[in-house]
mmCIF file with all atom_site columns, C-alpha atoms in Angstrom:
data_model
loop_
_atom_site.group_PDB
_atom_site.id
_atom_site.type_symbol
_atom_site.label_atom_id
_atom_site.label_alt_id
_atom_site.label_comp_id
_atom_site.label_asym_id
_atom_site.label_entity_id
_atom_site.label_seq_id
_atom_site.pdbx_PDB_ins_code
_atom_site.Cartn_x
_atom_site.Cartn_y
_atom_site.Cartn_z
_atom_site.occupancy
_atom_site.B_iso_or_equiv
_atom_site.pdbx_formal_charge
_atom_site.auth_seq_id
_atom_site.auth_comp_id
_atom_site.auth_asym_id
_atom_site.auth_atom_id
_atom_site.pdbx_PDB_model_num
ATOM 1   C CA . ASN A 1 1   ? 74.016 -83.166 -14.868 1.00 85.00 ? 1   ASN A CA 1
ATOM 2   C CA . GLU A 1 2   ? 73.554 -81.093 -11.735 1.00 94.00 ? 2   GLU A CA 1
ATOM 3   C CA . VAL A 1 3   ? 73.538 -77.812 -13.653 1.00 96.00 ? 3   VAL A CA 1
ATOM 4   C CA . LEU A 1 4   ? 70.596 -78.978 -15.756 1.00 95.00 ? 4   LEU A CA 1
ATOM 5   C CA . ASP A 1 5   ? 68.805 -80.216 -12.642 1.00 96.00 ? 5   ASP A CA 1
ATOM 6   C CA . VAL A 1 6   ? 69.222 -76.820 -10.980 1.00 96.00 ? 6   VAL A CA 1
ATOM 7   C CA . LEU A 1 7   ? 67.963 -75.019 -14.083 1.00 96.00 ? 7   LEU A CA 1
ATOM 8   C CA . GLU A 1 8   ? 64.933 -77.294 -14.177 1.00 96.00 ? 8   GLU A CA 1
ATOM 9   C CA . ASP A 1 9   ? 64.238 -76.920 -10.443 1.00 96.00 ? 9   ASP A CA 1
ATOM 10  C CA . LYS A 1 10  ? 64.489 -73.124 -10.672 1.00 95.00 ? 10  LYS A CA 1
ATOM 11  C CA . ARG A 1 11  ? 62.398 -73.143 -13.868 1.00 95.00 ? 11  ARG A CA 1
ATOM 12  C CA . PHE A 1 12  ? 65.076 -71.128 -15.643 1.00 94.00 ? 12  PHE A CA 1
ATOM 13  C CA . GLU A 1 13  ? 64.789 -71.454 -19.385 1.00 92.00 ? 13  GLU A CA 1
ATOM 14  C CA . LEU A 1 14  ? 68.054 -70.806 -21.127 1.00 91.00 ? 14  LEU A CA 1
ATOM 15  C CA . THR A 1 15  ? 67.565 -68.939 -24.399 1.00 89.00 ? 15  THR A CA 1
ATOM 16  C CA . PRO A 1 16  ? 69.994 -67.439 -26.919 1.00 85.00 ? 16  PRO A CA 1
ATOM 17  C CA . THR A 1 17  ? 69.497 -64.087 -25.163 1.00 88.00 ? 17  THR A CA 1
ATOM 18  C CA . SER A 1 18  ? 69.846 -65.347 -21.576 1.00 92.00 ? 18  SER A CA 1
ATOM 19  C CA . ASP A 1 19  ? 72.096 -63.345 -19.272 1.00 93.00 ? 19  ASP A CA 1
ATOM 20  C CA . LEU A 1 20  ? 75.280 -64.957 -17.928 1.00 96.00 ? 20  LEU A CA 1
ATOM 21  C CA . GLN A 1 21  ? 75.056 -63.094 -14.613 1.00 96.00 ? 21  GLN A CA 1
ATOM 22  C CA . GLU A 1 22  ? 71.551 -64.374 -13.962 1.00 95.00 ? 22  GLU A CA 1
ATOM 23  C CA . PHE A 1 23  ? 72.710 -67.917 -14.774 1.00 96.00 ? 23  PHE A CA 1
ATOM 24  C CA . LEU A 1 24  ? 75.718 -67.594 -12.438 1.00 97.00 ? 24  LEU A CA 1
ATOM 25  C CA . SER A 1 25  ? 73.507 -66.213 -9.682  1.00 96.00 ? 25  SER A CA 1
ATOM 26  C CA . ILE A 1 26  ? 71.161 -69.186 -9.935  1.00 96.00 ? 26  ILE A CA 1
ATOM 27  C CA . MET A 1 27  ? 74.077 -71.618 -9.894  1.00 97.00 ? 27  MET A CA 1
ATOM 28  C CA . LYS A 1 28  ? 75.743 -69.973 -6.869  1.00 96.00 ? 28  LYS A CA 1
ATOM 29  C CA . ASP A 1 29  ? 72.457 -69.916 -4.909  1.00 96.00 ? 29  ASP A CA 1
ATOM 30  C CA . ASP A 1 30  ? 72.026 -73.690 -5.138  1.00 96.00 ? 30  ASP A CA 1
ATOM 31  C CA . ARG A 1 31  ? 74.135 -75.964 -2.919  1.00 95.00 ? 31  ARG A CA 1
ATOM 32  C CA . ARG A 1 32  ? 74.554 -78.545 -5.713  1.00 96.00 ? 32  ARG A CA 1
ATOM 33  C CA . THR A 1 33  ? 76.366 -76.105 -7.998  1.00 96.00 ? 33  THR A CA 1
ATOM 34  C CA . ALA A 1 34  ? 77.683 -73.462 -5.579  1.00 95.00 ? 34  ALA A CA 1
ATOM 35  C CA . ASN A 1 35  ? 81.210 -74.918 -5.590  1.00 96.00 ? 35  ASN A CA 1
ATOM 36  C CA . ILE A 1 36  ? 81.619 -75.070 -9.366  1.00 96.00 ? 36  ILE A CA 1
ATOM 37  C CA . ASP A 1 37  ? 84.198 -72.594 -10.644 1.00 96.00 ? 37  ASP A CA 1
ATOM 38  C CA . ASN A 1 38  ? 82.831 -69.536 -12.488 1.00 96.00 ? 38  ASN A CA 1
ATOM 39  C CA . ASP A 1 39  ? 84.964 -70.273 -15.553 1.00 97.00 ? 39  ASP A CA 1
ATOM 40  C CA . ILE A 1 40  ? 83.480 -73.767 -15.776 1.00 97.00 ? 40  ILE A CA 1
ATOM 41  C CA . LEU A 1 41  ? 79.970 -72.386 -15.310 1.00 97.00 ? 41  LEU A CA 1
ATOM 42  C CA . GLN A 1 42  ? 80.614 -69.840 -18.039 1.00 97.00 ? 42  GLN A CA 1
ATOM 43  C CA . LEU A 1 43  ? 81.711 -72.622 -20.414 1.00 97.00 ? 43  LEU A CA 1
ATOM 44  C CA . ILE A 1 44  ? 78.605 -74.637 -19.525 1.00 97.00 ? 44  ILE A CA 1
ATOM 45  C CA . PHE A 1 45  ? 76.446 -71.554 -20.079 1.00 97.00 ? 45  PHE A CA 1
ATOM 46  C CA . GLU A 1 46  ? 77.959 -70.917 -23.511 1.00 96.00 ? 46  GLU A CA 1
ATOM 47  C CA . ARG A 1 47  ? 77.606 -74.571 -24.523 1.00 96.00 ? 47  ARG A CA 1
ATOM 48  C CA . LEU A 1 48  ? 73.950 -74.714 -23.422 1.00 96.00 ? 48  LEU A CA 1
ATOM 49  C CA . ARG A 1 49  ? 73.196 -71.456 -25.196 1.00 95.00 ? 49  ARG A CA 1
ATOM 50  C CA . GLU A 1 50  ? 74.836 -72.750 -28.397 1.00 94.00 ? 50  GLU A CA 1
ATOM 51  C CA . LYS A 1 51  ? 72.681 -75.878 -28.196 1.00 94.00 ? 51  LYS A CA 1
ATOM 52  C CA . ARG A 1 52  ? 69.546 -73.738 -27.855 1.00 93.00 ? 52  ARG A CA 1
ATOM 53  C CA . VAL A 1 53  ? 70.543 -71.690 -30.908 1.00 93.00 ? 53  VAL A CA 1
ATOM 54  C CA . ALA A 1 54  ? 71.220 -74.850 -32.920 1.00 95.00 ? 54  ALA A CA 1
ATOM 55  C CA . LYS A 1 55  ? 67.890 -76.358 -31.873 1.00 93.00 ? 55  LYS A CA 1
ATOM 56  C CA . ARG A 1 56  ? 66.046 -73.163 -32.812 1.00 93.00 ? 56  ARG A CA 1
ATOM 57  C CA . ASP A 1 57  ? 67.761 -73.139 -36.209 1.00 93.00 ? 57  ASP A CA 1
ATOM 58  C CA . ASP A 1 58  ? 66.896 -76.814 -36.752 1.00 94.00 ? 58  ASP A CA 1
ATOM 59  C CA . ASP A 1 59  ? 63.273 -76.114 -35.844 1.00 94.00 ? 59  ASP A CA 1
ATOM 60  C CA . LYS A 1 60  ? 63.156 -73.228 -38.315 1.00 95.00 ? 60  LYS A CA 1
ATOM 61  C CA . GLN A 1 61  ? 64.628 -75.433 -41.050 1.00 95.00 ? 61  GLN A CA 1
ATOM 62  C CA . SER A 1 62  ? 62.104 -78.173 -40.307 1.00 93.00 ? 62  SER A CA 1
ATOM 63  C CA . ASP A 1 63  ? 59.230 -75.668 -40.397 1.00 94.00 ? 63  ASP A CA 1
ATOM 64  C CA . ARG A 1 64  ? 60.466 -74.331 -43.740 1.00 96.00 ? 64  ARG A CA 1
ATOM 65  C CA . GLN A 1 65  ? 60.642 -77.839 -45.188 1.00 95.00 ? 65  GLN A CA 1
ATOM 66  C CA . GLN A 1 66  ? 57.102 -78.589 -44.053 1.00 94.00 ? 66  GLN A CA 1
ATOM 67  C CA . ARG A 1 67  ? 55.773 -75.342 -45.559 1.00 95.00 ? 67  ARG A CA 1
ATOM 68  C CA . ARG A 1 68  ? 57.418 -76.242 -48.873 1.00 96.00 ? 68  ARG A CA 1
ATOM 69  C CA . ALA A 1 69  ? 55.994 -79.768 -48.678 1.00 95.00 ? 69  ALA A CA 1
ATOM 70  C CA . VAL A 1 70  ? 52.490 -78.370 -48.114 1.00 95.00 ? 70  VAL A CA 1
ATOM 71  C CA . GLU A 1 71  ? 52.929 -76.004 -51.071 1.00 96.00 ? 71  GLU A CA 1
ATOM 72  C CA . ASP A 1 72  ? 54.050 -78.935 -53.244 1.00 96.00 ? 72  ASP A CA 1
ATOM 73  C CA . LEU A 1 73  ? 51.022 -80.955 -52.134 1.00 95.00 ? 73  LEU A CA 1
ATOM 74  C CA . ARG A 1 74  ? 48.695 -78.060 -53.022 1.00 94.00 ? 74  ARG A CA 1
ATOM 75  C CA . ALA A 1 75  ? 50.288 -77.867 -56.462 1.00 96.00 ? 75  ALA A CA 1
ATOM 76  C CA . LEU A 1 76  ? 49.759 -81.616 -56.899 1.00 95.00 ? 76  LEU A CA 1
ATOM 77  C CA . LEU A 1 77  ? 46.088 -81.250 -55.944 1.00 93.00 ? 77  LEU A CA 1
ATOM 78  C CA . LYS A 1 78  ? 45.652 -78.579 -58.612 1.00 93.00 ? 78  LYS A CA 1
ATOM 79  C CA . ARG A 1 79  ? 47.146 -80.734 -61.368 1.00 94.00 ? 79  ARG A CA 1
ATOM 80  C CA . LEU A 1 80  ? 45.588 -84.125 -60.506 1.00 92.00 ? 80  LEU A CA 1
ATOM 81  C CA . ASP A 1 81  ? 44.153 -85.985 -63.469 1.00 91.00 ? 81  ASP A CA 1
ATOM 82  C CA . PRO A 1 82  ? 41.234 -86.525 -63.360 1.00 92.00 ? 82  PRO A CA 1
ATOM 83  C CA . PRO A 1 83  ? 40.806 -83.247 -61.500 1.00 94.00 ? 83  PRO A CA 1
ATOM 84  C CA . ILE A 1 84  ? 39.272 -82.979 -58.060 1.00 93.00 ? 84  ILE A CA 1
ATOM 85  C CA . VAL A 1 85  ? 35.678 -81.781 -58.248 1.00 92.00 ? 85  VAL A CA 1
ATOM 86  C CA . LEU A 1 86  ? 33.795 -79.713 -55.707 1.00 92.00 ? 86  LEU A CA 1
ATOM 87  C CA . GLY A 1 87  ? 31.853 -82.656 -54.253 1.00 93.00 ? 87  GLY A CA 1
ATOM 88  C CA . ASP A 1 88  ? 34.919 -84.872 -53.674 1.00 93.00 ? 88  ASP A CA 1
ATOM 89  C CA . THR A 1 89  ? 35.768 -85.674 -50.073 1.00 92.00 ? 89  THR A CA 1
ATOM 90  C CA . PHE A 1 90  ? 39.275 -86.084 -48.706 1.00 90.00 ? 90  PHE A CA 1
ATOM 91  C CA . GLU A 1 91  ? 38.563 -89.780 -48.113 1.00 92.00 ? 91  GLU A CA 1
ATOM 92  C CA . LYS A 1 92  ? 37.704 -90.170 -51.798 1.00 92.00 ? 92  LYS A CA 1
ATOM 93  C CA . VAL A 1 93  ? 40.803 -88.312 -53.056 1.00 92.00 ? 93  VAL A CA 1
ATOM 94  C CA . ARG A 1 94  ? 43.285 -89.636 -50.454 1.00 92.00 ? 94  ARG A CA 1
ATOM 95  C CA . PRO A 1 95  ? 43.927 -93.028 -52.160 1.00 93.00 ? 95  PRO A CA 1
ATOM 96  C CA . ARG A 1 96  ? 45.006 -91.169 -55.304 1.00 92.00 ? 96  ARG A CA 1
ATOM 97  C CA . LEU A 1 97  ? 47.536 -89.174 -53.278 1.00 93.00 ? 97  LEU A CA 1
ATOM 98  C CA . LEU A 1 98  ? 48.993 -91.859 -51.003 1.00 92.00 ? 98  LEU A CA 1
ATOM 99  C CA . LYS A 1 99  ? 51.862 -92.910 -53.265 1.00 90.00 ? 99  LYS A CA 1
ATOM 100 C CA . SER A 1 100 ? 52.907 -89.410 -54.271 1.00 94.00 ? 100 SER A CA 1
ATOM 101 C CA . GLU A 1 101 ? 56.134 -87.948 -52.891 1.00 94.00 ? 101 GLU A CA 1
ATOM 102 C CA . GLU A 1 102 ? 54.349 -84.668 -52.186 1.00 95.00 ? 102 GLU A CA 1
ATOM 103 C CA . PHE A 1 103 ? 51.785 -86.355 -49.937 1.00 94.00 ? 103 PHE A CA 1
ATOM 104 C CA . GLN A 1 104 ? 54.382 -88.434 -48.089 1.00 93.00 ? 104 GLN A CA 1
ATOM 105 C CA . ALA A 1 105 ? 56.620 -85.413 -47.522 1.00 94.00 ? 105 ALA A CA 1
ATOM 106 C CA . VAL A 1 106 ? 53.959 -83.754 -45.347 1.00 93.00 ? 106 VAL A CA 1
ATOM 107 C CA . ASN A 1 107 ? 54.468 -85.210 -41.867 1.00 89.00 ? 107 ASN A CA 1
ATOM 108 C CA . SER A 1 108 ? 51.312 -83.990 -40.183 1.00 85.00 ? 108 SER A CA 1
ATOM 109 C CA . GLU A 1 109 ? 47.912 -85.420 -40.984 1.00 82.00 ? 109 GLU A CA 1
ATOM 110 C CA . ASP A 1 110 ? 46.427 -82.027 -40.047 1.00 81.00 ? 110 ASP A CA 1
ATOM 111 C CA . LEU A 1 111 ? 48.482 -80.272 -42.727 1.00 82.00 ? 111 LEU A CA 1
ATOM 112 C CA . ARG A 1 112 ? 47.394 -82.763 -45.369 1.00 78.00 ? 112 ARG A CA 1
#
């Protein structure tokens, strides 16, 4: 898509708060998109902005799910039987956790 190419070339990052006039100005200044009708550009702008909002919301949801998964894993660690003792290493405890849903729900090894 030429509009996306122009945005990338101009290093314009479209956000939910981006200004339509600035977007139109960038599009009209580039020969690849200068002939596109303003109404079409406005529709493209709205669609791209909606996608950014949806992506941001998805990212927030994913972050929330990971925080809950980490909290669930911490709760599991507290109730393990036999309990974890102060001298235990992660490598020693990890095999006991591998099959648990709480451990598998955490996507990042760093968060585990």
